[in-house]
């Protein structure tokens, strides 16, 4: 049985271009999750990328710092949501002024969703 949603992507936008202390960011996440009973190991790590896996819950995360701007067009679907516009009426302006971002992908299982349909 497939668990849904299989993959979720989160994009955190930053007003500054300076590099994020990704080690501290990930360490804070891992510590908070450990307190909640979720144990993540780190099978892959570079200066700007982490892959974390919680084998007990079969959850894989990737966290990647991107030093530049995200392409504005990828936010169009979210910006068309009345709910999002109600919560953040200035969302378009926030997106246009960001200078760096972090992409977080969360998916069930070891293999990410490749967009294939059966």
XYZ file of C-alpha atoms in Angstrom:
118
model
C 0.000 0.000 0.000
C 1.370 3.420 -0.972
C 1.476 6.158 1.635
C 0.409 9.608 0.403
C 1.706 12.127 -0.254
C 4.789 10.295 -1.450
C 6.920 13.415 -1.909
C 6.681 16.941 -0.522
C 9.032 19.811 -1.384
C 9.514 22.850 0.816
C 11.418 25.981 -0.180
C 12.679 28.342 2.516
C 13.518 31.808 1.187
C 16.139 34.095 2.723
C 16.543 37.854 2.274
C 20.325 37.538 2.517
C 22.750 35.914 0.090
C 25.198 34.836 2.800
C 25.595 31.087 3.258
C 23.387 29.377 5.794
C 25.140 27.394 8.534
C 23.692 24.179 7.143
C 25.479 22.026 9.731
C 23.761 23.893 12.584
C 20.421 23.901 10.723
C 20.500 20.126 10.241
C 21.839 19.455 13.754
C 18.918 21.425 15.223
C 16.453 19.419 13.153
C 18.036 16.070 14.067
C 18.094 16.991 17.776
C 14.438 18.081 17.754
C 13.407 14.908 15.948
C 15.394 12.739 18.369
C 13.472 14.294 21.259
C 10.255 13.323 19.449
C 11.521 9.742 19.071
C 12.573 9.927 15.420
C 16.163 8.931 14.694
C 17.762 10.204 11.498
C 21.105 9.044 10.189
C 23.114 10.950 7.572
C 24.154 8.678 4.686
C 25.282 11.603 2.486
C 26.655 15.059 3.214
C 28.500 17.829 1.387
C 29.067 21.495 2.212
C 25.641 22.475 0.835
C 23.666 19.207 0.868
C 22.443 16.637 3.393
C 20.557 13.385 2.920
C 18.915 12.075 6.096
C 17.057 8.815 6.618
C 14.774 7.598 9.398
C 14.644 3.836 8.879
C 12.017 3.215 11.558
C 9.515 5.458 9.749
C 10.955 4.930 6.238
C 11.344 8.681 5.652
C 14.075 10.221 3.491
C 14.908 13.930 3.583
C 17.253 15.996 1.484
C 18.227 19.490 2.560
C 20.143 21.681 0.132
C 21.319 25.277 0.467
C 21.086 27.182 -2.816
C 23.171 30.392 -2.845
C 21.083 32.169 -5.497
C 17.473 32.938 -6.210
C 14.904 30.297 -7.038
C 13.127 30.693 -10.364
C 10.033 32.814 -9.650
C 7.891 30.722 -12.020
C 8.021 27.671 -9.740
C 5.923 29.569 -7.204
C 3.052 30.388 -9.575
C 0.886 27.457 -8.466
C 1.260 28.394 -4.802
C 0.628 32.054 -5.628
C -2.637 31.152 -7.336
C -3.991 29.684 -4.093
C -6.501 31.953 -2.361
C -5.523 30.369 0.952
C -1.866 31.323 0.500
C -2.805 34.826 -0.620
C -4.982 35.239 2.456
C -2.134 34.182 4.761
C 0.569 36.145 2.944
C -0.844 38.839 0.652
C 2.720 40.060 0.006
C 3.992 36.609 -0.999
C 4.883 37.665 -4.544
C 7.021 40.537 -3.216
C 8.705 38.226 -0.697
C 9.548 35.791 -3.460
C 10.920 38.538 -5.697
C 13.258 39.922 -3.038
C 14.869 36.683 -1.795
C 18.587 36.187 -2.419
C 19.146 32.556 -1.366
C 17.034 29.545 -0.489
C 16.973 26.066 1.002
C 15.189 23.183 -0.704
C 13.869 20.434 1.549
C 12.472 17.280 -0.024
C 10.653 14.743 2.116
C 9.541 11.418 0.763
C 8.395 8.038 1.911
C 10.910 5.308 1.213
C 14.472 5.223 0.005
C 13.705 5.965 -3.640
C 12.266 9.419 -4.409
C 9.123 9.934 -6.450
C 10.138 10.121 -10.095
C 6.756 11.312 -11.305
C 5.846 7.967 -12.815
C 2.273 6.727 -12.776
C 1.252 3.101 -12.769
